[in-house]
Amino acid sequence: MAALDDNRMNRVPREVTDRERERLEEFGESIHYSAKYYDDEFEYRHVQLPKPMLKAIPKEYFDPSKGTLKLLHDQEWRGLGIIQSPGWVHYEVHDPEPQILLFRRPKTATSNG
């Protein structure tokens, strides 16, 4: 399994504050989850956040050199209101569309791919 670039993440997860969570909650029902897709090693999906939500996300979650989200720790993306079963890892961002987060997890015997 390819390792994630730790330099693209916060060193320590920065959890959202209660006030930030309140601002983010309004977008929860507008988060779009793709169908799962597969290769030989991983199960994948992407999550699309509503564009206005980007303004409510803590600035520490962004890479100032690229203007996109950093790779987020589990606690961070869950704090944004993204809901997924255990094991998903935010492994990449889609530079042209910063509201799209790419997730993967190792395939298991129960994966449908």
PDB file of N, CA and C in Angstrom:
ATOM      1  N   MET A   1       0.841  -1.170   0.000  1.00  0.00           N
ATOM      2  CA  MET A   1       0.000   0.000   0.000  1.00  0.00           C
ATOM      3  C   MET A   1       0.888   1.236   0.000  1.00  0.00           C
ATOM      4  N   ALA A   2       0.623   2.160  -0.883  1.00  0.00           N
ATOM      5  CA  ALA A   2       1.406   3.393  -0.975  1.00  0.00           C
ATOM      6  C   ALA A   2       1.170   4.255   0.267  1.00  0.00           C
ATOM      7  N   ALA A   3       2.240   4.742   0.835  1.00  0.00           N
ATOM      8  CA  ALA A   3       2.144   5.576   2.034  1.00  0.00           C
ATOM      9  C   ALA A   3       1.687   6.979   1.668  1.00  0.00           C
ATOM     10  N   LEU A   4       1.023   7.608   2.612  1.00  0.00           N
ATOM     11  CA  LEU A   4       0.598   8.989   2.422  1.00  0.00           C
ATOM     12  C   LEU A   4       1.759   9.923   2.726  1.00  0.00           C
ATOM     13  N   ASP A   5       1.761  11.061   2.090  1.00  0.00           N
ATOM     14  CA  ASP A   5       2.786  12.073   2.321  1.00  0.00           C
ATOM     15  C   ASP A   5       2.398  12.870   3.562  1.00  0.00           C
ATOM     16  N   ASP A   6       3.049  12.554   4.682  1.00  0.00           N
ATOM     17  CA  ASP A   6       2.730  13.216   5.950  1.00  0.00           C
ATOM     18  C   ASP A   6       2.932  14.729   5.894  1.00  0.00           C
ATOM     19  N   ASN A   7       3.758  15.192   4.960  1.00  0.00           N
ATOM     20  CA  ASN A   7       3.995  16.632   4.833  1.00  0.00           C
ATOM     21  C   ASN A   7       2.766  17.363   4.310  1.00  0.00           C
ATOM     22  N   ARG A   8       1.810  16.620   3.780  1.00  0.00           N
ATOM     23  CA  ARG A   8       0.595  17.233   3.248  1.00  0.00           C
ATOM     24  C   ARG A   8      -0.550  17.212   4.256  1.00  0.00           C
ATOM     25  N   MET A   9      -0.231  16.835   5.500  1.00  0.00           N
ATOM     26  CA  MET A   9      -1.235  16.752   6.564  1.00  0.00           C
ATOM     27  C   MET A   9      -0.806  17.656   7.724  1.00  0.00           C
ATOM     28  N   ASN A  10      -1.767  18.002   8.573  1.00  0.00           N
ATOM     29  CA  ASN A  10      -1.401  18.650   9.824  1.00  0.00           C
ATOM     30  C   ASN A  10      -0.637  17.625  10.658  1.00  0.00           C
ATOM     31  N   ARG A  11       0.406  18.062  11.357  1.00  0.00           N
ATOM     32  CA  ARG A  11       1.203  17.120  12.163  1.00  0.00           C
ATOM     33  C   ARG A  11       0.335  16.430  13.202  1.00  0.00           C
ATOM     34  N   VAL A  12      -0.515  17.213  13.829  1.00  0.00           N
ATOM     35  CA  VAL A  12      -1.454  16.713  14.828  1.00  0.00           C
ATOM     36  C   VAL A  12      -2.842  17.074  14.334  1.00  0.00           C
ATOM     37  N   PRO A  13      -3.813  16.147  14.422  1.00  0.00           N
ATOM     38  CA  PRO A  13      -5.156  16.501  13.971  1.00  0.00           C
ATOM     39  C   PRO A  13      -5.669  17.749  14.671  1.00  0.00           C
ATOM     40  N   ARG A  14      -6.231  18.644  13.893  1.00  0.00           N
ATOM     41  CA  ARG A  14      -6.802  19.881  14.424  1.00  0.00           C
ATOM     42  C   ARG A  14      -8.324  19.723  14.342  1.00  0.00           C
ATOM     43  N   GLU A  15      -8.931  19.388  15.460  1.00  0.00           N
ATOM     44  CA  GLU A  15     -10.367  19.159  15.467  1.00  0.00           C
ATOM     45  C   GLU A  15     -11.118  20.483  15.388  1.00  0.00           C
ATOM     46  N   VAL A  16     -12.321  20.426  14.820  1.00  0.00           N
ATOM     47  CA  VAL A  16     -13.125  21.640  14.715  1.00  0.00           C
ATOM     48  C   VAL A  16     -13.655  22.016  16.093  1.00  0.00           C
ATOM     49  N   THR A  17     -13.824  23.311  16.300  1.00  0.00           N
ATOM     50  CA  THR A  17     -14.401  23.797  17.552  1.00  0.00           C
ATOM     51  C   THR A  17     -15.915  23.651  17.482  1.00  0.00           C
ATOM     52  N   ASP A  18     -16.575  23.808  18.603  1.00  0.00           N
ATOM     53  CA  ASP A  18     -18.038  23.737  18.623  1.00  0.00           C
ATOM     54  C   ASP A  18     -18.644  24.796  17.714  1.00  0.00           C
ATOM     55  N   ARG A  19     -18.084  25.979  17.728  1.00  0.00           N
ATOM     56  CA  ARG A  19     -18.599  27.061  16.881  1.00  0.00           C
ATOM     57  C   ARG A  19     -18.429  26.728  15.390  1.00  0.00           C
ATOM     58  N   GLU A  20     -17.255  26.192  15.036  1.00  0.00           N
ATOM     59  CA  GLU A  20     -17.023  25.793  13.650  1.00  0.00           C
ATOM     60  C   GLU A  20     -17.981  24.682  13.234  1.00  0.00           C
ATOM     61  N   ARG A  21     -18.184  23.730  14.139  1.00  0.00           N
ATOM     62  CA  ARG A  21     -19.086  22.610  13.848  1.00  0.00           C
ATOM     63  C   ARG A  21     -20.499  23.117  13.558  1.00  0.00           C
ATOM     64  N   GLU A  22     -20.941  24.098  14.331  1.00  0.00           N
ATOM     65  CA  GLU A  22     -22.268  24.680  14.101  1.00  0.00           C
ATOM     66  C   GLU A  22     -22.366  25.278  12.705  1.00  0.00           C
ATOM     67  N   ARG A  23     -21.324  25.981  12.270  1.00  0.00           N
ATOM     68  CA  ARG A  23     -21.317  26.577  10.921  1.00  0.00           C
ATOM     69  C   ARG A  23     -21.323  25.502   9.840  1.00  0.00           C
ATOM     70  N   LEU A  24     -20.633  24.395  10.083  1.00  0.00           N
ATOM     71  CA  LEU A  24     -20.513  23.329   9.095  1.00  0.00           C
ATOM     72  C   LEU A  24     -21.762  22.454   8.996  1.00  0.00           C
ATOM     73  N   GLU A  25     -22.521  22.352  10.086  1.00  0.00           N
ATOM     74  CA  GLU A  25     -23.686  21.468  10.116  1.00  0.00           C
ATOM     75  C   GLU A  25     -24.705  21.790   9.030  1.00  0.00           C
ATOM     76  N   GLU A  26     -24.829  23.041   8.666  1.00  0.00           N
ATOM     77  CA  GLU A  26     -25.826  23.415   7.662  1.00  0.00           C
ATOM     78  C   GLU A  26     -25.554  22.774   6.300  1.00  0.00           C
ATOM     79  N   PHE A  27     -24.330  22.327   6.071  1.00  0.00           N
ATOM     80  CA  PHE A  27     -23.961  21.756   4.784  1.00  0.00           C
ATOM     81  C   PHE A  27     -24.053  20.228   4.746  1.00  0.00           C
ATOM     82  N   GLY A  28     -24.257  19.604   5.891  1.00  0.00           N
ATOM     83  CA  GLY A  28     -24.207  18.145   5.996  1.00  0.00           C
ATOM     84  C   GLY A  28     -25.067  17.400   5.003  1.00  0.00           C
ATOM     85  N   GLU A  29     -26.282  17.845   4.802  1.00  0.00           N
ATOM     86  CA  GLU A  29     -27.183  17.138   3.893  1.00  0.00           C
ATOM     87  C   GLU A  29     -26.840  17.365   2.427  1.00  0.00           C
ATOM     88  N   SER A  30     -25.960  18.309   2.153  1.00  0.00           N
ATOM     89  CA  SER A  30     -25.576  18.608   0.769  1.00  0.00           C
ATOM     90  C   SER A  30     -24.263  17.953   0.356  1.00  0.00           C
ATOM     91  N   ILE A  31     -23.654  17.195   1.258  1.00  0.00           N
ATOM     92  CA  ILE A  31     -22.423  16.477   0.925  1.00  0.00           C
ATOM     93  C   ILE A  31     -22.793  15.290   0.040  1.00  0.00           C
ATOM     94  N   HIS A  32     -22.093  15.148  -1.079  1.00  0.00           N
ATOM     95  CA  HIS A  32     -22.384  14.063  -2.032  1.00  0.00           C
ATOM     96  C   HIS A  32     -21.303  12.984  -1.935  1.00  0.00           C
ATOM     97  N   TYR A  33     -21.753  11.736  -1.852  1.00  0.00           N
ATOM     98  CA  TYR A  33     -20.857  10.583  -1.777  1.00  0.00           C
ATOM     99  C   TYR A  33     -20.973   9.788  -3.072  1.00  0.00           C
ATOM    100  N   SER A  34     -19.855   9.555  -3.725  1.00  0.00           N
ATOM    101  CA  SER A  34     -19.875   8.785  -4.974  1.00  0.00           C
ATOM    102  C   SER A  34     -20.138   7.316  -4.670  1.00  0.00           C
ATOM    103  N   ALA A  35     -20.461   6.589  -5.721  1.00  0.00           N
ATOM    104  CA  ALA A  35     -20.471   5.132  -5.625  1.00  0.00           C
ATOM    105  C   ALA A  35     -19.019   4.684  -5.422  1.00  0.00           C
ATOM    106  N   LYS A  36     -18.841   3.510  -4.878  1.00  0.00           N
ATOM    107  CA  LYS A  36     -17.493   2.969  -4.681  1.00  0.00           C
ATOM    108  C   LYS A  36     -16.969   2.420  -6.001  1.00  0.00           C
ATOM    109  N   TYR A  37     -15.669   2.506  -6.173  1.00  0.00           N
ATOM    110  CA  TYR A  37     -15.014   1.909  -7.338  1.00  0.00           C
ATOM    111  C   TYR A  37     -13.735   1.259  -6.848  1.00  0.00           C
ATOM    112  N   TYR A  38     -13.150   0.378  -7.666  1.00  0.00           N
ATOM    113  CA  TYR A  38     -12.118  -0.521  -7.164  1.00  0.00           C
ATOM    114  C   TYR A  38     -10.966  -0.687  -8.150  1.00  0.00           C
ATOM    115  N   ASP A  39      -9.811  -1.075  -7.592  1.00  0.00           N
ATOM    116  CA  ASP A  39      -8.733  -1.656  -8.372  1.00  0.00           C
ATOM    117  C   ASP A  39      -8.325  -2.929  -7.639  1.00  0.00           C
ATOM    118  N   ASP A  40      -7.178  -3.491  -7.950  1.00  0.00           N
ATOM    119  CA  ASP A  40      -6.777  -4.754  -7.317  1.00  0.00           C
ATOM    120  C   ASP A  40      -6.487  -4.616  -5.828  1.00  0.00           C
ATOM    121  N   GLU A  41      -6.131  -3.421  -5.403  1.00  0.00           N
ATOM    122  CA  GLU A  41      -5.679  -3.230  -4.022  1.00  0.00           C
ATOM    123  C   GLU A  41      -6.649  -2.447  -3.142  1.00  0.00           C
ATOM    124  N   PHE A  42      -7.355  -1.471  -3.736  1.00  0.00           N
ATOM    125  CA  PHE A  42      -8.160  -0.556  -2.938  1.00  0.00           C
ATOM    126  C   PHE A  42      -9.614  -0.457  -3.400  1.00  0.00           C
ATOM    127  N   GLU A  43     -10.411  -0.016  -2.446  1.00  0.00           N
ATOM    128  CA  GLU A  43     -11.782   0.422  -2.681  1.00  0.00           C
ATOM    129  C   GLU A  43     -11.704   1.946  -2.603  1.00  0.00           C
ATOM    130  N   TYR A  44     -12.355   2.636  -3.525  1.00  0.00           N
ATOM    131  CA  TYR A  44     -12.271   4.094  -3.597  1.00  0.00           C
ATOM    132  C   TYR A  44     -13.658   4.715  -3.581  1.00  0.00           C
ATOM    133  N   ARG A  45     -13.689   5.971  -3.214  1.00  0.00           N
ATOM    134  CA  ARG A  45     -14.871   6.807  -3.411  1.00  0.00           C
ATOM    135  C   ARG A  45     -14.414   8.245  -3.308  1.00  0.00           C
ATOM    136  N   HIS A  46     -15.193   9.123  -3.868  1.00  0.00           N
ATOM    137  CA  HIS A  46     -14.895  10.543  -3.666  1.00  0.00           C
ATOM    138  C   HIS A  46     -16.085  11.196  -2.996  1.00  0.00           C
ATOM    139  N   VAL A  47     -15.781  12.243  -2.285  1.00  0.00           N
ATOM    140  CA  VAL A  47     -16.794  12.996  -1.550  1.00  0.00           C
ATOM    141  C   VAL A  47     -16.733  14.426  -2.052  1.00  0.00           C
ATOM    142  N   GLN A  48     -17.884  14.932  -2.452  1.00  0.00           N
ATOM    143  CA  GLN A  48     -17.953  16.305  -2.955  1.00  0.00           C
ATOM    144  C   GLN A  48     -18.667  17.181  -1.939  1.00  0.00           C
ATOM    145  N   LEU A  49     -17.939  18.170  -1.460  1.00  0.00           N
ATOM    146  CA  LEU A  49     -18.505  19.138  -0.527  1.00  0.00           C
ATOM    147  C   LEU A  49     -19.184  20.255  -1.310  1.00  0.00           C
ATOM    148  N   PRO A  50     -20.239  20.853  -0.761  1.00  0.00           N
ATOM    149  CA  PRO A  50     -20.814  22.013  -1.434  1.00  0.00           C
ATOM    150  C   PRO A  50     -19.777  23.141  -1.464  1.00  0.00           C
ATOM    151  N   LYS A  51     -19.628  23.826  -2.592  1.00  0.00           N
ATOM    152  CA  LYS A  51     -18.604  24.872  -2.716  1.00  0.00           C
ATOM    153  C   LYS A  51     -18.684  25.921  -1.608  1.00  0.00           C
ATOM    154  N   PRO A  52     -19.875  26.394  -1.219  1.00  0.00           N
ATOM    155  CA  PRO A  52     -19.914  27.396  -0.140  1.00  0.00           C
ATOM    156  C   PRO A  52     -19.366  26.881   1.194  1.00  0.00           C
ATOM    157  N   MET A  53     -19.334  25.575   1.367  1.00  0.00           N
ATOM    158  CA  MET A  53     -18.813  24.989   2.604  1.00  0.00           C
ATOM    159  C   MET A  53     -17.333  25.272   2.781  1.00  0.00           C
ATOM    160  N   LEU A  54     -16.601  25.422   1.669  1.00  0.00           N
ATOM    161  CA  LEU A  54     -15.158  25.667   1.755  1.00  0.00           C
ATOM    162  C   LEU A  54     -14.844  26.899   2.594  1.00  0.00           C
ATOM    163  N   LYS A  55     -15.728  27.889   2.567  1.00  0.00           N
ATOM    164  CA  LYS A  55     -15.503  29.113   3.338  1.00  0.00           C
ATOM    165  C   LYS A  55     -15.688  28.903   4.839  1.00  0.00           C
ATOM    166  N   ALA A  56     -16.378  27.832   5.216  1.00  0.00           N
ATOM    167  CA  ALA A  56     -16.619  27.545   6.634  1.00  0.00           C
ATOM    168  C   ALA A  56     -15.582  26.593   7.228  1.00  0.00           C
ATOM    169  N   ILE A  57     -14.736  26.011   6.386  1.00  0.00           N
ATOM    170  CA  ILE A  57     -13.729  25.061   6.854  1.00  0.00           C
ATOM    171  C   ILE A  57     -12.553  25.827   7.463  1.00  0.00           C
ATOM    172  N   PRO A  58     -12.054  25.368   8.612  1.00  0.00           N
ATOM    173  CA  PRO A  58     -10.932  26.074   9.247  1.00  0.00           C
ATOM    174  C   PRO A  58      -9.749  26.250   8.291  1.00  0.00           C
ATOM    175  N   LYS A  59      -9.140  27.421   8.354  1.00  0.00           N
ATOM    176  CA  LYS A  59      -8.038  27.738   7.436  1.00  0.00           C
ATOM    177  C   LYS A  59      -6.853  26.796   7.611  1.00  0.00           C
ATOM    178  N   GLU A  60      -6.692  26.214   8.795  1.00  0.00           N
ATOM    179  CA  GLU A  60      -5.589  25.283   9.041  1.00  0.00           C
ATOM    180  C   GLU A  60      -5.732  23.988   8.239  1.00  0.00           C
ATOM    181  N   TYR A  61      -6.889  23.765   7.647  1.00  0.00           N
ATOM    182  CA  TYR A  61      -7.133  22.564   6.846  1.00  0.00           C
ATOM    183  C   TYR A  61      -6.672  22.755   5.399  1.00  0.00           C
ATOM    184  N   PHE A  62      -6.246  23.966   5.057  1.00  0.00           N
ATOM    185  CA  PHE A  62      -5.853  24.273   3.683  1.00  0.00           C
ATOM    186  C   PHE A  62      -4.347  24.371   3.537  1.00  0.00           C
ATOM    187  N   ASP A  63      -3.863  23.988   2.373  1.00  0.00           N
ATOM    188  CA  ASP A  63      -2.456  24.128   2.009  1.00  0.00           C
ATOM    189  C   ASP A  63      -2.313  25.507   1.367  1.00  0.00           C
ATOM    190  N   PRO A  64      -1.670  26.454   2.038  1.00  0.00           N
ATOM    191  CA  PRO A  64      -1.594  27.815   1.497  1.00  0.00           C
ATOM    192  C   PRO A  64      -0.840  27.909   0.175  1.00  0.00           C
ATOM    193  N   SER A  65       0.041  26.952  -0.102  1.00  0.00           N
ATOM    194  CA  SER A  65       0.798  27.008  -1.356  1.00  0.00           C
ATOM    195  C   SER A  65      -0.042  26.563  -2.557  1.00  0.00           C
ATOM    196  N   LYS A  66      -1.084  25.783  -2.315  1.00  0.00           N
ATOM    197  CA  LYS A  66      -1.898  25.255  -3.409  1.00  0.00           C
ATOM    198  C   LYS A  66      -3.327  25.788  -3.413  1.00  0.00           C
ATOM    199  N   GLY A  67      -3.802  26.246  -2.252  1.00  0.00           N
ATOM    200  CA  GLY A  67      -5.183  26.697  -2.165  1.00  0.00           C
ATOM    201  C   GLY A  67      -6.191  25.570  -2.090  1.00  0.00           C
ATOM    202  N   THR A  68      -5.708  24.352  -1.871  1.00  0.00           N
ATOM    203  CA  THR A  68      -6.590  23.199  -1.732  1.00  0.00           C
ATOM    204  C   THR A  68      -6.526  22.683  -0.299  1.00  0.00           C
ATOM    205  N   LEU A  69      -7.421  21.778   0.012  1.00  0.00           N
ATOM    206  CA  LEU A  69      -7.366  21.163   1.329  1.00  0.00           C
ATOM    207  C   LEU A  69      -6.110  20.326   1.468  1.00  0.00           C
ATOM    208  N   LYS A  70      -5.598  20.263   2.682  1.00  0.00           N
ATOM    209  CA  LYS A  70      -4.537  19.315   3.000  1.00  0.00           C
ATOM    210  C   LYS A  70      -5.166  17.924   3.022  1.00  0.00           C
ATOM    211  N   LEU A  71      -4.347  16.912   3.145  1.00  0.00           N
ATOM    212  CA  LEU A  71      -4.881  15.587   3.423  1.00  0.00           C
ATOM    213  C   LEU A  71      -5.330  15.605   4.876  1.00  0.00           C
ATOM    214  N   LEU A  72      -6.554  15.211   5.111  1.00  0.00           N
ATOM    215  CA  LEU A  72      -7.139  15.354   6.441  1.00  0.00           C
ATOM    216  C   LEU A  72      -7.096  14.046   7.222  1.00  0.00           C
ATOM    217  N   HIS A  73      -6.799  14.175   8.506  1.00  0.00           N
ATOM    218  CA  HIS A  73      -6.885  13.046   9.424  1.00  0.00           C
ATOM    219  C   HIS A  73      -8.358  12.658   9.579  1.00  0.00           C
ATOM    220  N   ASP A  74      -8.583  11.433  10.000  1.00  0.00           N
ATOM    221  CA  ASP A  74      -9.936  10.919  10.220  1.00  0.00           C
ATOM    222  C   ASP A  74     -10.780  11.886  11.063  1.00  0.00           C
ATOM    223  N   GLN A  75     -10.228  12.347  12.180  1.00  0.00           N
ATOM    224  CA  GLN A  75     -10.979  13.241  13.062  1.00  0.00           C
ATOM    225  C   GLN A  75     -11.340  14.546  12.359  1.00  0.00           C
ATOM    226  N   GLU A  76     -10.466  15.006  11.475  1.00  0.00           N
ATOM    227  CA  GLU A  76     -10.703  16.267  10.778  1.00  0.00           C
ATOM    228  C   GLU A  76     -11.832  16.136   9.772  1.00  0.00           C
ATOM    229  N   TRP A  77     -11.773  15.128   8.884  1.00  0.00           N
ATOM    230  CA  TRP A  77     -12.841  15.040   7.888  1.00  0.00           C
ATOM    231  C   TRP A  77     -14.167  14.650   8.517  1.00  0.00           C
ATOM    232  N   ARG A  78     -14.138  13.845   9.569  1.00  0.00           N
ATOM    233  CA  ARG A  78     -15.394  13.537  10.272  1.00  0.00           C
ATOM    234  C   ARG A  78     -15.957  14.798  10.932  1.00  0.00           C
ATOM    235  N   GLY A  79     -15.071  15.664  11.418  1.00  0.00           N
ATOM    236  CA  GLY A  79     -15.508  16.920  12.025  1.00  0.00           C
ATOM    237  C   GLY A  79     -16.180  17.858  11.035  1.00  0.00           C
ATOM    238  N   LEU A  80     -15.874  17.687   9.751  1.00  0.00           N
ATOM    239  CA  LEU A  80     -16.523  18.492   8.712  1.00  0.00           C
ATOM    240  C   LEU A  80     -17.939  18.003   8.432  1.00  0.00           C
ATOM    241  N   GLY A  81     -18.275  16.819   8.948  1.00  0.00           N
ATOM    242  CA  GLY A  81     -19.604  16.259   8.712  1.00  0.00           C
ATOM    243  C   GLY A  81     -19.615  15.139   7.692  1.00  0.00           C
ATOM    244  N   ILE A  82     -18.442  14.702   7.246  1.00  0.00           N
ATOM    245  CA  ILE A  82     -18.368  13.574   6.315  1.00  0.00           C
ATOM    246  C   ILE A  82     -18.597  12.298   7.120  1.00  0.00           C
ATOM    247  N   ILE A  83     -19.536  11.484   6.640  1.00  0.00           N
ATOM    248  CA  ILE A  83     -19.916  10.266   7.353  1.00  0.00           C
ATOM    249  C   ILE A  83     -19.585   9.065   6.474  1.00  0.00           C
ATOM    250  N   GLN A  84     -18.687   8.213   6.974  1.00  0.00           N
ATOM    251  CA  GLN A  84     -18.316   6.986   6.270  1.00  0.00           C
ATOM    252  C   GLN A  84     -17.997   5.914   7.307  1.00  0.00           C
ATOM    253  N   SER A  85     -18.066   4.672   6.887  1.00  0.00           N
ATOM    254  CA  SER A  85     -17.712   3.569   7.770  1.00  0.00           C
ATOM    255  C   SER A  85     -16.206   3.602   8.045  1.00  0.00           C
ATOM    256  N   PRO A  86     -15.744   2.859   9.047  1.00  0.00           N
ATOM    257  CA  PRO A  86     -14.320   2.873   9.401  1.00  0.00           C
ATOM    258  C   PRO A  86     -13.422   2.384   8.265  1.00  0.00           C
ATOM    259  N   GLY A  87     -12.194   2.867   8.296  1.00  0.00           N
ATOM    260  CA  GLY A  87     -11.169   2.394   7.375  1.00  0.00           C
ATOM    261  C   GLY A  87     -10.860   3.320   6.210  1.00  0.00           C
ATOM    262  N   TRP A  88     -11.730   4.295   5.935  1.00  0.00           N
ATOM    263  CA  TRP A  88     -11.484   5.216   4.824  1.00  0.00           C
ATOM    264  C   TRP A  88     -10.386   6.199   5.184  1.00  0.00           C
ATOM    265  N   VAL A  89      -9.518   6.482   4.214  1.00  0.00           N
ATOM    266  CA  VAL A  89      -8.402   7.411   4.398  1.00  0.00           C
ATOM    267  C   VAL A  89      -8.475   8.461   3.293  1.00  0.00           C
ATOM    268  N   HIS A  90      -8.366   9.727   3.678  1.00  0.00           N
ATOM    269  CA  HIS A  90      -8.312  10.820   2.698  1.00  0.00           C
ATOM    270  C   HIS A  90      -6.898  10.804   2.125  1.00  0.00           C
ATOM    271  N   TYR A  91      -6.773  10.360   0.876  1.00  0.00           N
ATOM    272  CA  TYR A  91      -5.445  10.144   0.303  1.00  0.00           C
ATOM    273  C   TYR A  91      -5.052  11.156  -0.763  1.00  0.00           C
ATOM    274  N   GLU A  92      -6.012  11.943  -1.274  1.00  0.00           N
ATOM    275  CA  GLU A  92      -5.666  12.877  -2.342  1.00  0.00           C
ATOM    276  C   GLU A  92      -6.738  13.951  -2.457  1.00  0.00           C
ATOM    277  N   VAL A  93      -6.330  15.063  -3.050  1.00  0.00           N
ATOM    278  CA  VAL A  93      -7.265  16.143  -3.376  1.00  0.00           C
ATOM    279  C   VAL A  93      -7.290  16.293  -4.891  1.00  0.00           C
ATOM    280  N   HIS A  94      -8.371  16.822  -5.390  1.00  0.00           N
ATOM    281  CA  HIS A  94      -8.527  17.030  -6.824  1.00  0.00           C
ATOM    282  C   HIS A  94      -8.277  18.514  -7.067  1.00  0.00           C
ATOM    283  N   ASP A  95      -7.049  18.864  -7.442  1.00  0.00           N
ATOM    284  CA  ASP A  95      -6.634  20.265  -7.532  1.00  0.00           C
ATOM    285  C   ASP A  95      -7.595  21.178  -8.301  1.00  0.00           C
ATOM    286  N   PRO A  96      -8.100  20.760  -9.465  1.00  0.00           N
ATOM    287  CA  PRO A  96      -8.982  21.683 -10.180  1.00  0.00           C
ATOM    288  C   PRO A  96     -10.305  21.961  -9.447  1.00  0.00           C
ATOM    289  N   GLU A  97     -10.712  21.034  -8.575  1.00  0.00           N
ATOM    290  CA  GLU A  97     -11.964  21.188  -7.838  1.00  0.00           C
ATOM    291  C   GLU A  97     -11.696  20.901  -6.362  1.00  0.00           C
ATOM    292  N   PRO A  98     -11.323  21.920  -5.592  1.00  0.00           N
ATOM    293  CA  PRO A  98     -10.896  21.692  -4.211  1.00  0.00           C
ATOM    294  C   PRO A  98     -11.995  21.155  -3.291  1.00  0.00           C
ATOM    295  N   GLN A  99     -13.234  21.178  -3.754  1.00  0.00           N
ATOM    296  CA  GLN A  99     -14.323  20.661  -2.919  1.00  0.00           C
ATOM    297  C   GLN A  99     -14.462  19.136  -3.034  1.00  0.00           C
ATOM    298  N   ILE A 100     -13.615  18.499  -3.855  1.00  0.00           N
ATOM    299  CA  ILE A 100     -13.676  17.044  -4.023  1.00  0.00           C
ATOM    300  C   ILE A 100     -12.519  16.400  -3.260  1.00  0.00           C
ATOM    301  N   LEU A 101     -12.871  15.511  -2.337  1.00  0.00           N
ATOM    302  CA  LEU A 101     -11.897  14.783  -1.529  1.00  0.00           C
ATOM    303  C   LEU A 101     -11.909  13.332  -1.977  1.00  0.00           C
ATOM    304  N   LEU A 102     -10.731  12.764  -2.183  1.00  0.00           N
ATOM    305  CA  LEU A 102     -10.614  11.384  -2.642  1.00  0.00           C
ATOM    306  C   LEU A 102     -10.243  10.485  -1.468  1.00  0.00           C
ATOM    307  N   PHE A 103     -10.987   9.401  -1.317  1.00  0.00           N
ATOM    308  CA  PHE A 103     -10.795   8.468  -0.208  1.00  0.00           C
ATOM    309  C   PHE A 103     -10.529   7.077  -0.750  1.00  0.00           C
ATOM    310  N   ARG A 104      -9.824   6.283   0.060  1.00  0.00           N
ATOM    311  CA  ARG A 104      -9.589   4.886  -0.275  1.00  0.00           C
ATOM    312  C   ARG A 104      -9.462   4.091   1.019  1.00  0.00           C
ATOM    313  N   ARG A 105      -9.627   2.782   0.850  1.00  0.00           N
ATOM    314  CA  ARG A 105      -9.330   1.841   1.933  1.00  0.00           C
ATOM    315  C   ARG A 105      -8.952   0.522   1.301  1.00  0.00           C
ATOM    316  N   PRO A 106      -8.154  -0.276   1.992  1.00  0.00           N
ATOM    317  CA  PRO A 106      -7.737  -1.566   1.421  1.00  0.00           C
ATOM    318  C   PRO A 106      -8.954  -2.432   1.136  1.00  0.00           C
ATOM    319  N   LYS A 107      -8.894  -3.151   0.033  1.00  0.00           N
ATOM    320  CA  LYS A 107      -9.959  -4.096  -0.285  1.00  0.00           C
ATOM    321  C   LYS A 107      -9.941  -5.227   0.733  1.00  0.00           C
ATOM    322  N   THR A 108     -11.113  -5.730   1.035  1.00  0.00           N
ATOM    323  CA  THR A 108     -11.235  -6.871   1.928  1.00  0.00           C
ATOM    324  C   THR A 108     -12.027  -7.953   1.219  1.00  0.00           C
ATOM    325  N   ALA A 109     -12.149  -9.076   1.848  1.00  0.00           N
ATOM    326  CA  ALA A 109     -12.910 -10.178   1.261  1.00  0.00           C
ATOM    327  C   ALA A 109     -14.378  -9.804   1.070  1.00  0.00           C
ATOM    328  N   THR A 110     -14.857  -8.809   1.808  1.00  0.00           N
ATOM    329  CA  THR A 110     -16.262  -8.419   1.702  1.00  0.00           C
ATOM    330  C   THR A 110     -16.482  -7.289   0.712  1.00  0.00           C
ATOM    331  N   SER A 111     -15.416  -6.732   0.126  1.00  0.00           N
ATOM    332  CA  SER A 111     -15.569  -5.680  -0.873  1.00  0.00           C
ATOM    333  C   SER A 111     -16.246  -6.250  -2.106  1.00  0.00           C
ATOM    334  N   ASN A 112     -17.033  -5.431  -2.754  1.00  0.00           N
ATOM    335  CA  ASN A 112     -17.791  -5.902  -3.925  1.00  0.00           C
ATOM    336  C   ASN A 112     -17.042  -5.691  -5.239  1.00  0.00           C
ATOM    337  N   GLY A 113     -15.824  -5.189  -5.201  1.00  0.00           N
ATOM    338  CA  GLY A 113     -15.141  -4.848  -6.441  1.00  0.00           C
ATOM    339  C   GLY A 113     -14.385  -5.952  -7.078  1.00  0.00           C
TER     340      GLY A 113
END
